[in-house]
mmCIF file of N, CA and C in Angstrom:
data_model
loop_
_atom_site.group_PDB
_atom_site.id
_atom_site.type_symbol
_atom_site.label_atom_id
_atom_site.label_comp_id
_atom_site.label_asym_id
_atom_site.label_seq_id
_atom_site.Cartn_x
_atom_site.Cartn_y
_atom_site.Cartn_z
ATOM 1 N N UNK A 1 16.785 1.840 -8.382
ATOM 2 C CA UNK A 1 18.272 2.229 -7.604
ATOM 3 C C UNK A 1 17.153 1.226 -5.706
ATOM 4 N N UNK A 2 18.880 0.913 -5.305
ATOM 5 C CA UNK A 2 18.391 0.626 -4.185
ATOM 6 C C UNK A 2 18.277 1.649 -2.734
ATOM 7 N N UNK A 3 16.730 1.550 -2.842
ATOM 8 C CA UNK A 3 16.575 2.467 -0.996
ATOM 9 C C UNK A 3 16.562 2.099 0.400
ATOM 10 N N UNK A 4 16.797 0.826 0.234
ATOM 11 C CA UNK A 4 17.127 0.544 1.282
ATOM 12 C C UNK A 4 19.025 -0.402 1.130
ATOM 13 N N UNK A 5 19.278 0.327 1.657
ATOM 14 C CA UNK A 5 20.909 -0.508 2.118
ATOM 15 C C UNK A 5 20.707 -1.169 2.968
ATOM 16 N N UNK A 6 20.985 -1.742 3.656
ATOM 17 C CA UNK A 6 20.841 -2.569 4.767
ATOM 18 C C UNK A 6 20.384 -3.825 4.164
ATOM 19 N N UNK A 7 18.783 -4.072 3.646
ATOM 20 C CA UNK A 7 18.165 -5.479 3.302
ATOM 21 C C UNK A 7 18.473 -5.464 1.615
ATOM 22 N N UNK A 8 19.252 -4.249 0.620
ATOM 23 C CA UNK A 8 19.462 -4.336 -0.241
ATOM 24 C C UNK A 8 17.655 -4.243 -1.021
ATOM 25 N N UNK A 9 17.348 -3.583 -1.174
ATOM 26 C CA UNK A 9 15.592 -3.663 -2.131
ATOM 27 C C UNK A 9 16.018 -2.805 -2.503
ATOM 28 N N UNK A 10 15.380 -2.663 -3.233
ATOM 29 C CA UNK A 10 15.498 -1.463 -4.620
ATOM 30 C C UNK A 10 14.055 -0.796 -5.004
ATOM 31 N N UNK A 11 13.594 0.185 -5.594
ATOM 32 C CA UNK A 11 12.647 1.235 -6.032
ATOM 33 C C UNK A 11 11.664 0.013 -7.091
ATOM 34 N N UNK A 12 11.969 -0.807 -7.351
ATOM 35 C CA UNK A 12 11.622 -1.984 -8.707
ATOM 36 C C UNK A 12 10.187 -2.897 -8.011
ATOM 37 N N UNK A 13 11.829 -3.906 -6.293
ATOM 38 C CA UNK A 13 10.734 -4.481 -5.803
ATOM 39 C C UNK A 13 9.626 -3.473 -4.804
ATOM 40 N N UNK A 14 10.160 -2.809 -4.249
ATOM 41 C CA UNK A 14 9.060 -1.554 -3.571
ATOM 42 C C UNK A 14 7.349 -1.840 -4.660
ATOM 43 N N UNK A 15 7.540 -1.362 -6.286
ATOM 44 C CA UNK A 15 6.877 -1.263 -6.688
ATOM 45 C C UNK A 15 5.682 -2.107 -7.403
ATOM 46 N N UNK A 16 6.182 -3.490 -6.663
ATOM 47 C CA UNK A 16 5.702 -4.700 -7.755
ATOM 48 C C UNK A 16 5.279 -5.378 -5.957
ATOM 49 N N UNK A 17 5.982 -5.139 -5.088
ATOM 50 C CA UNK A 17 5.098 -5.528 -3.481
ATOM 51 C C UNK A 17 3.608 -4.335 -3.339
ATOM 52 N N UNK A 18 3.780 -3.322 -3.909
ATOM 53 C CA UNK A 18 2.488 -2.327 -3.801
ATOM 54 C C UNK A 18 1.518 -2.860 -5.136
ATOM 55 N N UNK A 19 2.315 -2.968 -6.205
ATOM 56 C CA UNK A 19 1.141 -2.932 -6.920
ATOM 57 C C UNK A 19 0.116 -5.380 -6.699
ATOM 58 N N UNK A 20 1.347 -5.333 -5.942
ATOM 59 C CA UNK A 20 0.693 -7.275 -5.648
ATOM 60 C C UNK A 20 -0.323 -6.703 -5.227
ATOM 61 N N UNK A 21 -0.015 -5.718 -3.279
ATOM 62 C CA UNK A 21 -1.199 -5.664 -3.157
ATOM 63 C C UNK A 21 -2.439 -5.709 -3.351
ATOM 64 N N UNK A 22 -1.674 -4.323 -3.549
ATOM 65 C CA UNK A 22 -3.091 -4.161 -4.558
ATOM 66 C C UNK A 22 -3.973 -4.631 -5.782
ATOM 67 N N UNK A 23 -3.510 -5.556 -6.453
ATOM 68 C CA UNK A 23 -4.223 -7.022 -6.725
ATOM 69 C C UNK A 23 -4.576 -7.607 -5.905
ATOM 70 N N UNK A 24 -4.179 -7.713 -4.612
ATOM 71 C CA UNK A 24 -4.605 -9.231 -4.007
ATOM 72 C C UNK A 24 -5.735 -8.386 -3.155
ATOM 73 N N UNK A 25 -5.905 -7.179 -2.649
ATOM 74 C CA UNK A 25 -7.175 -6.450 -1.875
ATOM 75 C C UNK A 25 -6.568 -4.899 -2.372
ATOM 76 N N UNK A 26 -7.776 -4.946 -3.932
ATOM 77 C CA UNK A 26 -8.331 -3.425 -3.660
ATOM 78 C C UNK A 26 -8.330 -2.124 -2.472
ATOM 79 N N UNK A 27 -8.431 -2.378 -1.583
ATOM 80 C CA UNK A 27 -8.902 -1.342 -0.261
ATOM 81 C C UNK A 27 -8.141 -1.983 0.531
ATOM 82 N N UNK A 28 -6.481 -2.601 0.952
ATOM 83 C CA UNK A 28 -6.028 -2.628 1.818
ATOM 84 C C UNK A 28 -4.804 -1.191 2.004
ATOM 85 N N UNK A 29 -5.107 -0.689 2.986
ATOM 86 C CA UNK A 29 -4.446 -0.324 3.399
ATOM 87 C C UNK A 29 -2.014 -0.262 2.741
ATOM 88 N N UNK A 30 -1.704 -0.348 2.346
ATOM 89 C CA UNK A 30 -0.263 -0.072 1.522
ATOM 90 C C UNK A 30 0.510 0.787 2.620
ATOM 91 N N UNK A 31 1.420 0.048 3.774
ATOM 92 C CA UNK A 31 2.338 0.436 4.748
ATOM 93 C C UNK A 31 3.514 -0.177 4.107
ATOM 94 N N UNK A 32 4.656 1.164 4.975
ATOM 95 C CA UNK A 32 6.045 0.398 4.925
ATOM 96 C C UNK A 32 6.290 -1.348 5.359
ATOM 97 N N UNK A 33 5.602 -1.474 7.255
ATOM 98 C CA UNK A 33 5.913 -3.279 7.440
ATOM 99 C C UNK A 33 5.061 -3.725 6.381
ATOM 100 N N UNK A 34 3.719 -3.507 5.425
ATOM 101 C CA UNK A 34 3.641 -5.017 5.088
ATOM 102 C C UNK A 34 4.342 -4.715 3.393
ATOM 103 N N UNK A 35 5.285 -3.738 3.499
ATOM 104 C CA UNK A 35 6.151 -3.893 1.948
ATOM 105 C C UNK A 35 7.671 -4.558 2.251
ATOM 106 N N UNK A 36 7.610 -4.036 3.880
ATOM 107 C CA UNK A 36 8.685 -5.171 3.547
ATOM 108 C C UNK A 36 8.511 -6.696 4.230
ATOM 109 N N UNK A 37 7.474 -6.855 4.594
ATOM 110 C CA UNK A 37 6.816 -8.283 4.598
ATOM 111 C C UNK A 37 6.468 -9.425 3.488
ATOM 112 N N UNK A 38 6.170 -8.169 2.438
ATOM 113 C CA UNK A 38 6.144 -8.878 1.460
ATOM 114 C C UNK A 38 6.846 -8.911 0.423
ATOM 115 N N UNK A 39 8.204 -8.868 1.170
ATOM 116 C CA UNK A 39 9.054 -8.576 0.080
ATOM 117 C C UNK A 39 10.023 -9.935 1.262
ATOM 118 N N UNK A 40 9.950 -10.240 2.511
ATOM 119 C CA UNK A 40 10.354 -11.261 4.194
ATOM 120 C C UNK A 40 11.090 -10.549 4.422
ATOM 121 N N UNK A 41 11.373 -8.947 4.607
ATOM 122 C CA UNK A 41 12.703 -8.567 4.921
ATOM 123 C C UNK A 41 11.855 -8.290 5.923
ATOM 124 N N UNK A 42 12.593 -6.950 7.088
ATOM 125 C CA UNK A 42 12.278 -6.123 7.851
ATOM 126 C C UNK A 42 13.558 -5.194 8.143
ATOM 127 N N UNK A 43 12.352 -3.735 8.553
ATOM 128 C CA UNK A 43 13.728 -3.045 8.486
ATOM 129 C C UNK A 43 14.848 -2.951 9.814
ATOM 130 N N UNK A 44 15.281 -2.032 9.351
ATOM 131 C CA UNK A 44 16.680 -1.912 10.187
ATOM 132 C C UNK A 44 16.596 -1.228 10.793
ATOM 133 N N UNK A 45 17.683 -0.475 10.218
ATOM 134 C CA UNK A 45 17.752 0.703 10.856
ATOM 135 C C UNK A 45 17.146 2.326 10.513
ATOM 136 N N UNK A 46 16.281 2.295 8.824
ATOM 137 C CA UNK A 46 15.081 3.326 9.475
ATOM 138 C C UNK A 46 15.700 4.124 8.537
ATOM 139 N N UNK A 47 17.134 4.452 8.426
ATOM 140 C CA UNK A 47 17.653 5.684 7.187
ATOM 141 C C UNK A 47 16.850 5.405 5.985
ATOM 142 N N UNK A 48 16.531 4.701 5.059
ATOM 143 C CA UNK A 48 15.069 4.655 4.441
ATOM 144 C C UNK A 48 14.446 4.937 4.249
ATOM 145 N N UNK A 49 13.789 4.806 5.494
ATOM 146 C CA UNK A 49 12.325 5.512 5.473
ATOM 147 C C UNK A 49 11.592 5.970 4.078
ATOM 148 N N UNK A 50 12.630 7.719 4.585
ATOM 149 C CA UNK A 50 11.887 9.106 3.230
ATOM 150 C C UNK A 50 11.759 8.671 2.193
ATOM 151 N N UNK A 51 13.002 7.905 1.537
ATOM 152 C CA UNK A 51 13.586 6.936 -0.057
ATOM 153 C C UNK A 51 11.990 6.242 -0.071
ATOM 154 N N UNK A 52 11.183 5.334 1.252
ATOM 155 C CA UNK A 52 10.807 4.372 0.760
ATOM 156 C C UNK A 52 9.490 5.419 0.641
ATOM 157 N N UNK A 53 9.274 5.585 1.661
ATOM 158 C CA UNK A 53 8.102 6.233 1.974
ATOM 159 C C UNK A 53 7.129 7.135 0.128
ATOM 160 N N UNK A 54 8.105 7.684 0.033
ATOM 161 C CA UNK A 54 8.074 8.579 -1.371
ATOM 162 C C UNK A 54 7.918 7.553 -2.300
ATOM 163 N N UNK A 55 8.832 6.672 -2.181
ATOM 164 C CA UNK A 55 9.027 5.027 -3.858
ATOM 165 C C UNK A 55 6.954 4.522 -3.516
ATOM 166 N N UNK A 56 6.974 4.683 -2.430
ATOM 167 C CA UNK A 56 5.633 3.380 -2.284
ATOM 168 C C UNK A 56 4.580 5.041 -2.409
ATOM 169 N N UNK A 57 4.813 5.927 -2.187
ATOM 170 C CA UNK A 57 3.701 6.814 -2.160
ATOM 171 C C UNK A 57 3.100 7.365 -3.427
ATOM 172 N N UNK A 58 4.917 6.753 -4.751
ATOM 173 C CA UNK A 58 5.080 7.999 -6.336
ATOM 174 C C UNK A 58 4.238 6.009 -7.155
ATOM 175 N N UNK A 59 4.051 5.567 -6.262
ATOM 176 C CA UNK A 59 3.834 4.154 -7.818
ATOM 177 C C UNK A 59 1.775 4.480 -7.768
ATOM 178 N N UNK A 60 2.125 4.488 -8.575
ATOM 179 C CA UNK A 60 -0.384 4.227 -9.768
ATOM 180 C C UNK A 60 -0.189 3.965 -9.165
ATOM 181 N N UNK A 61 -0.271 2.151 -8.445
ATOM 182 C CA UNK A 61 -1.142 1.725 -7.892
ATOM 183 C C UNK A 61 -1.132 1.658 -6.052
ATOM 184 N N UNK A 62 -0.898 3.030 -6.014
ATOM 185 C CA UNK A 62 -0.548 2.900 -4.433
ATOM 186 C C UNK A 62 -2.263 3.002 -3.731
ATOM 187 N N UNK A 63 -2.904 4.662 -4.739
ATOM 188 C CA UNK A 63 -4.036 4.837 -3.980
ATOM 189 C C UNK A 63 -5.511 3.999 -3.913
ATOM 190 N N UNK A 64 -6.244 4.521 -3.143
ATOM 191 C CA UNK A 64 -7.538 2.899 -2.875
ATOM 192 C C UNK A 64 -8.412 3.748 -3.417
ATOM 193 N N UNK A 65 -9.575 2.319 -4.692
ATOM 194 C CA UNK A 65 -10.108 2.928 -5.212
ATOM 195 C C UNK A 65 -11.331 3.799 -4.675
ATOM 196 N N UNK A 66 -11.900 4.534 -5.639
ATOM 197 C CA UNK A 66 -12.187 5.937 -5.479
ATOM 198 C C UNK A 66 -13.228 5.513 -5.064
ATOM 199 N N UNK A 67 -13.958 4.048 -6.103
ATOM 200 C CA UNK A 67 -15.160 3.557 -5.207
ATOM 201 C C UNK A 67 -15.264 2.318 -3.896
ATOM 202 N N UNK A 68 -14.638 2.165 -3.368
ATOM 203 C CA UNK A 68 -14.837 1.081 -1.834
ATOM 204 C C UNK A 68 -15.494 0.541 -2.594
ATOM 205 N N UNK A 69 -15.983 -1.108 -2.786
ATOM 206 C CA UNK A 69 -17.159 -1.968 -2.337
ATOM 207 C C UNK A 69 -17.422 -2.190 -0.369
ATOM 208 N N UNK A 70 -18.718 -1.944 -0.718
ATOM 209 C CA UNK A 70 -19.835 -1.009 0.854
ATOM 210 C C UNK A 70 -20.877 -2.157 0.707
ATOM 211 N N UNK A 71 -20.544 -3.161 1.843
ATOM 212 C CA UNK A 71 -21.894 -3.927 2.734
ATOM 213 C C UNK A 71 -23.479 -4.240 1.620
ATOM 214 N N UNK A 72 -23.996 -4.557 1.380
ATOM 215 C CA UNK A 72 -25.286 -4.008 0.152
ATOM 216 C C UNK A 72 -25.775 -3.481 1.959
ATOM 217 N N UNK A 73 -25.793 -3.850 2.532
ATOM 218 C CA UNK A 73 -26.509 -2.997 4.357
ATOM 219 C C UNK A 73 -26.134 -2.194 4.311
ATOM 220 N N UNK A 74 -24.877 -1.902 4.568
ATOM 221 C CA UNK A 74 -24.207 -0.283 4.335
ATOM 222 C C UNK A 74 -24.801 0.613 3.137
ATOM 223 N N UNK A 75 -25.054 0.019 1.954
ATOM 224 C CA UNK A 75 -25.875 0.942 1.260
ATOM 225 C C UNK A 75 -27.380 1.527 1.081
ATOM 226 N N UNK A 76 -27.629 0.319 1.987
ATOM 227 C CA UNK A 76 -29.258 0.768 1.814
ATOM 228 C C UNK A 76 -29.254 1.238 3.239
ATOM 229 N N UNK A 77 -28.225 1.550 4.545
ATOM 230 C CA UNK A 77 -28.791 2.541 5.235
ATOM 231 C C UNK A 77 -28.089 3.768 4.824
ATOM 232 N N UNK A 78 -27.235 4.157 3.926
ATOM 233 C CA UNK A 78 -26.688 5.513 3.643
ATOM 234 C C UNK A 78 -27.964 5.889 2.505
ATOM 235 N N UNK A 79 -28.548 4.642 1.919
ATOM 236 C CA UNK A 79 -29.677 5.307 1.071
ATOM 237 C C UNK A 79 -30.795 5.704 1.754
ATOM 238 N N UNK A 80 -30.745 4.963 3.238
ATOM 239 C CA UNK A 80 -32.255 5.180 4.209
ATOM 240 C C UNK A 80 -32.158 6.597 4.588
ATOM 241 N N UNK A 81 -30.802 7.100 4.820
ATOM 242 C CA UNK A 81 -29.956 8.503 5.196
ATOM 243 C C UNK A 81 -30.062 9.887 4.614
ATOM 244 N N UNK A 82 -30.698 9.449 3.697
ATOM 245 C CA UNK A 82 -29.678 11.079 2.070
ATOM 246 C C UNK A 82 -31.056 10.806 2.057
ATOM 247 N N UNK A 83 -32.314 10.353 1.236
ATOM 248 C CA UNK A 83 -33.301 10.315 0.150
ATOM 249 C C UNK A 83 -33.835 10.675 1.675
#
């Protein structure tokens, strides 16, 4: 399905961009701007934004990992504070 008629972006391309970004950096924050940039395109009229947001949020890999990697120093500080 075409999500953005101005730039001819499909839902498959959006999902592929989200999957690619998540594979490259599991902790990255996925935004519409980053999706457009990953596809080498720009937002034009913005009419597609609600559908683009729904499409990217419906991706299985959209969410950030449950246990993000933390630097050892931060982990040690939290353990001292809690324990």
